[in-house]
mmCIF file of C-alpha atoms in Angstrom:
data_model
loop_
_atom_site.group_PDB
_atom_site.id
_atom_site.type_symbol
_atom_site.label_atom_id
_atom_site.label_comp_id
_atom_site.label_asym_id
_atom_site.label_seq_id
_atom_site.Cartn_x
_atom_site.Cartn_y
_atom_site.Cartn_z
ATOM 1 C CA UNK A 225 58.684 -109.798 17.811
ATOM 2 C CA UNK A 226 55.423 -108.517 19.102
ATOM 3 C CA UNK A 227 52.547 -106.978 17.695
ATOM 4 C CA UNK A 228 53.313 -103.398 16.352
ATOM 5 C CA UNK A 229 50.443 -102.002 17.852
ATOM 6 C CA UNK A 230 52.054 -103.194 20.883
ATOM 7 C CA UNK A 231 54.926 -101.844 20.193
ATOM 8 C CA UNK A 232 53.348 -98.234 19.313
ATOM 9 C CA UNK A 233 51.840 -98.564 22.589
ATOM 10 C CA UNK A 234 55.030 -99.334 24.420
ATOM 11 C CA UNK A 235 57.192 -96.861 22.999
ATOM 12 C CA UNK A 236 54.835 -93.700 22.068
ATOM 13 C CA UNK A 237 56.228 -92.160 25.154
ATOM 14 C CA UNK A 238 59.235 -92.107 24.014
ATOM 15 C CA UNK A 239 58.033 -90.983 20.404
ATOM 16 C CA UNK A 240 56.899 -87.732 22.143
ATOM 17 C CA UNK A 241 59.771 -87.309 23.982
ATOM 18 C CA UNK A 242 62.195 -87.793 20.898
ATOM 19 C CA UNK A 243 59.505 -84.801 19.249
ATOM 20 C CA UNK A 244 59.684 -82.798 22.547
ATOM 21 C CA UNK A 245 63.421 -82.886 22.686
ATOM 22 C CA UNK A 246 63.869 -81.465 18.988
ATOM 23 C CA UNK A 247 61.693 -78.668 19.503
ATOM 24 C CA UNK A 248 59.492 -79.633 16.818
ATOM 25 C CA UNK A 249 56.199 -77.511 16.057
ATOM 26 C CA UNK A 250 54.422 -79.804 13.784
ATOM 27 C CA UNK A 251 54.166 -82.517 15.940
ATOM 28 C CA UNK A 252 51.531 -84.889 13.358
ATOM 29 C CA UNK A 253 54.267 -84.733 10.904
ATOM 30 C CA UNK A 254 56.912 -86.039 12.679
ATOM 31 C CA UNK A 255 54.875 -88.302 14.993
ATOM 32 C CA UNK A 256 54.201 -90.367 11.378
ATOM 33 C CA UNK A 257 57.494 -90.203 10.480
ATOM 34 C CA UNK A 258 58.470 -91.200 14.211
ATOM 35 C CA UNK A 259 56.058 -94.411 13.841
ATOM 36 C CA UNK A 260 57.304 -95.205 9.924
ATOM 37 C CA UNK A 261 60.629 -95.134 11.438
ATOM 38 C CA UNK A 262 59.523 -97.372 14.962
ATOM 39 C CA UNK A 263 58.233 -100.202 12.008
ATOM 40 C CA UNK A 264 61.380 -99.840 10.070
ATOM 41 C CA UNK A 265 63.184 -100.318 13.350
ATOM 42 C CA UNK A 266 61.246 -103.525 14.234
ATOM 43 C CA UNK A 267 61.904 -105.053 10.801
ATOM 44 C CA UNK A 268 65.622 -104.356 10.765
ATOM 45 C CA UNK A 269 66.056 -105.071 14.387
ATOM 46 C CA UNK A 270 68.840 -107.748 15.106
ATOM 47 C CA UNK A 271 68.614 -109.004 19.233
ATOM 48 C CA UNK A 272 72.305 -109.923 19.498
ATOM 49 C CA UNK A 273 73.191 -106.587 19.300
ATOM 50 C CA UNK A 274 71.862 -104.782 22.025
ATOM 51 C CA UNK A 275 68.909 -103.889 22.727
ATOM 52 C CA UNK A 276 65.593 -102.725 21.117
ATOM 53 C CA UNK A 277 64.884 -99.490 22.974
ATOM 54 C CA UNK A 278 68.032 -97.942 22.312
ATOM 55 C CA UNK A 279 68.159 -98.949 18.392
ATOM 56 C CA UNK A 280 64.264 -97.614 18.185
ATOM 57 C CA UNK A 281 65.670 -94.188 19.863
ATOM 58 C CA UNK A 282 68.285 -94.157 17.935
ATOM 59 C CA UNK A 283 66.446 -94.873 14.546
ATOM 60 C CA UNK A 284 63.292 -93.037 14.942
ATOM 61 C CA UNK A 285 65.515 -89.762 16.037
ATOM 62 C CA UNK A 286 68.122 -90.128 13.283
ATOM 63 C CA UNK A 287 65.437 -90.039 10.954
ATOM 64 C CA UNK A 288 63.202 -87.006 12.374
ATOM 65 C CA UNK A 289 66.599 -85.324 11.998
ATOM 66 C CA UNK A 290 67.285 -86.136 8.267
ATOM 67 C CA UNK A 291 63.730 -84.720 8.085
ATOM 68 C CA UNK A 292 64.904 -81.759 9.197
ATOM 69 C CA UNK A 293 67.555 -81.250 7.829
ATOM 70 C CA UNK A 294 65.730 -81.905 4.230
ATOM 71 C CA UNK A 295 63.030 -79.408 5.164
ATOM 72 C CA UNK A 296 66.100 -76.461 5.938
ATOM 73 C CA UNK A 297 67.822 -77.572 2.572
ATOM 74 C CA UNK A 298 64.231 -77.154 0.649
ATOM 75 C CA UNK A 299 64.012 -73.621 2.647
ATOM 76 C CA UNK A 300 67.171 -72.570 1.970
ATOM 77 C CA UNK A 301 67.220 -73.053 -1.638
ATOM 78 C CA UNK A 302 63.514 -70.864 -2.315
ATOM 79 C CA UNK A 303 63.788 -67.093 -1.908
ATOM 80 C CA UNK A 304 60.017 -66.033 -1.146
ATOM 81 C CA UNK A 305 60.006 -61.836 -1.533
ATOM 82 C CA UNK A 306 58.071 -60.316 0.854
ATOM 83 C CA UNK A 307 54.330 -59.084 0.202
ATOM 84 C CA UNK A 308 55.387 -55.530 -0.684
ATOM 85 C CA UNK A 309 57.827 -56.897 -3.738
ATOM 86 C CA UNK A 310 54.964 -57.803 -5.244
ATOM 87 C CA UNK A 311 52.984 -55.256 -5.160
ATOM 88 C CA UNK A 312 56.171 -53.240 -6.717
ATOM 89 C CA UNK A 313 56.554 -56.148 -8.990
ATOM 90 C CA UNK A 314 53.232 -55.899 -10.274
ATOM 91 C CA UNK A 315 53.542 -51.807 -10.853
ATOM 92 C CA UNK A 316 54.201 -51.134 -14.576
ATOM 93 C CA UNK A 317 56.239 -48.522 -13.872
ATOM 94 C CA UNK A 318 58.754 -49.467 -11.624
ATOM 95 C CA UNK A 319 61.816 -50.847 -13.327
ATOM 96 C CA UNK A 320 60.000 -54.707 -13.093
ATOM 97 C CA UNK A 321 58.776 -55.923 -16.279
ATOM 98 C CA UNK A 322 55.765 -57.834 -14.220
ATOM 99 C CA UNK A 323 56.338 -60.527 -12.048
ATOM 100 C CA UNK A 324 58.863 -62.168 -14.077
ATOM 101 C CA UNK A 325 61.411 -59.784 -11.897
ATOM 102 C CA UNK A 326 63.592 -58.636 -15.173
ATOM 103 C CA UNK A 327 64.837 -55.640 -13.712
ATOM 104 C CA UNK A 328 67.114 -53.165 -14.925
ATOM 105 C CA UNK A 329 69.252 -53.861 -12.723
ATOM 106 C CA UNK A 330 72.803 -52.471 -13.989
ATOM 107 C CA UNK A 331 72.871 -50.347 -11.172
ATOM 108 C CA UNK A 332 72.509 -53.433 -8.726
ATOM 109 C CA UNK A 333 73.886 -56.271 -10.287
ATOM 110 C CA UNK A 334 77.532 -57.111 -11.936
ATOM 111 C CA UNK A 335 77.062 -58.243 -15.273
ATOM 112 C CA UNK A 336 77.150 -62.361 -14.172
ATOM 113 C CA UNK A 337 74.724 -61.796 -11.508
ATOM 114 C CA UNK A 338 72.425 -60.150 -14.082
ATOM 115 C CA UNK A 339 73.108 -63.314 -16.214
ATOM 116 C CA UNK A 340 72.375 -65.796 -13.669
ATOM 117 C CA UNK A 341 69.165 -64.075 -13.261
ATOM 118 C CA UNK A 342 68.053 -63.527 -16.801
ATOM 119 C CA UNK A 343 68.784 -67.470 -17.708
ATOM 120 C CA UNK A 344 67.053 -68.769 -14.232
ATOM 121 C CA UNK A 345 64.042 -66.188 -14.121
ATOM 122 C CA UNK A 346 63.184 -66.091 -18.176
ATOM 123 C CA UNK A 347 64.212 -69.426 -18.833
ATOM 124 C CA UNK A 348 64.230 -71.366 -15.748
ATOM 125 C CA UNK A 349 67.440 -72.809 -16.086
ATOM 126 C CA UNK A 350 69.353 -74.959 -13.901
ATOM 127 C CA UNK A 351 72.846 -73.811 -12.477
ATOM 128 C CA UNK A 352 74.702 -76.040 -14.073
ATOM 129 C CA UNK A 353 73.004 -75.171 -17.251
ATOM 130 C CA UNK A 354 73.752 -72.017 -16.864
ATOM 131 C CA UNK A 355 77.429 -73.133 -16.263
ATOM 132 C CA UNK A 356 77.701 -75.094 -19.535
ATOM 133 C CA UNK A 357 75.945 -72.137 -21.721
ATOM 134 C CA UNK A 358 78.565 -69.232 -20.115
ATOM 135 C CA UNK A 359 81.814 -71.945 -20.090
ATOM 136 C CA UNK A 360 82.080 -71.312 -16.436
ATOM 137 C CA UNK A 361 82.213 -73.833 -13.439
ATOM 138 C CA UNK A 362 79.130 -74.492 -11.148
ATOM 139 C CA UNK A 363 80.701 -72.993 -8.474
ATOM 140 C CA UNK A 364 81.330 -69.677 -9.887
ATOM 141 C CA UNK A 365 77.352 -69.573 -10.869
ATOM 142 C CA UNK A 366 76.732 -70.410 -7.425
ATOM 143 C CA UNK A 367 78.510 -67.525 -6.415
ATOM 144 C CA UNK A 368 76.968 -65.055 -9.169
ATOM 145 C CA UNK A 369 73.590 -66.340 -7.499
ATOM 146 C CA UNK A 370 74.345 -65.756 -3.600
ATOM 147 C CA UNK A 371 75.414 -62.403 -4.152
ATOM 148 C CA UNK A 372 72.469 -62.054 -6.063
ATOM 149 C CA UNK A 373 70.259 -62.756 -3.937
ATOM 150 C CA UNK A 374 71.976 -60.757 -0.898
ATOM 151 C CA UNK A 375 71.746 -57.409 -3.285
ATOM 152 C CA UNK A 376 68.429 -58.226 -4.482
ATOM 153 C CA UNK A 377 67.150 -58.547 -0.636
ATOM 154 C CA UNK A 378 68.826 -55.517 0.118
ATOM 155 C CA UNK A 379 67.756 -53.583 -2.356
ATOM 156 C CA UNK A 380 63.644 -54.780 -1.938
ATOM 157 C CA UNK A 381 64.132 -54.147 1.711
ATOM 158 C CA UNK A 382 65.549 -50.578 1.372
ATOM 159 C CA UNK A 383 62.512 -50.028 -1.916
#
């Protein structure tokens, strides 16, 4: 094969368009990860079975979209409260014990959703940890956790 830079050269159109069509916003990012992939593709590439253009598409796009993908898994899984909650947090008399968001929340939470959030905001502890110290299954922590989280929002958005 030719020289990458040649190759960067020769296909950075279609780099851009691959970034264009995804609708991505930060366009460095991906354009590395485009041109990681685009070498990747030129090592792996094997002529008798089809041609290089399509498997570069192919590759460099597949892999902008597991980047994606990753990124919305990482978002998904981190709850960031909104500036006001900690300014509330913070307040020594509101039922927050600081920023370590112990509430009193018996009120707000069932008595496993109070759980899951005592063992994962004093002691950090993993959901399946959590699972082996309460005898439950992971699932049913997961669940104590995403209705957790839907009361907690709604209760810091109506505070």
């Amino acid at each position: 094969m030719e020289s990458f830079e040649k190759i960067v050269e020769q296909y950075e159109p279609m780099i851009h368009k691959i970034i264009h069509s995804l609708h991505l916003y930060n366009k460095d990012e991906f354009y590395q990860l485009a041109l990681i992939a685009l070498w990747e593709a030129s090592q792996r590439f094997e002529a008798e079975k089809g041609s290089f253009s399509s498997y570069a598409y192919s590759f460099m796009k597949g892999r902008l979209l597991d980047e994606l993908r990753k990124q919305a898994k990482e978002s998904d899984h981190h709850f960031c409260p909104k500036e006001e909650f900690w300014e509330v947090a913070s307040d020594s008399s509101h039922p927050f014990i600081g920023k370590e968001l112990l509430i009193d929340s018996s009120q707000i939470l069932s008595l496993n959703q109070r759980k899951w959030l005592y063992y994962h905001m004093q002691y950090g502890l993993t959901l399946k940890e959590i699972a082996e110290k309460e005898n439950v299954s992971v699932s049913a922590v997961k669940r104590w956790r995403s209705r957790a989280i839907v009361k907690l929002k709604k209760w810091i958005s109506e505070s």
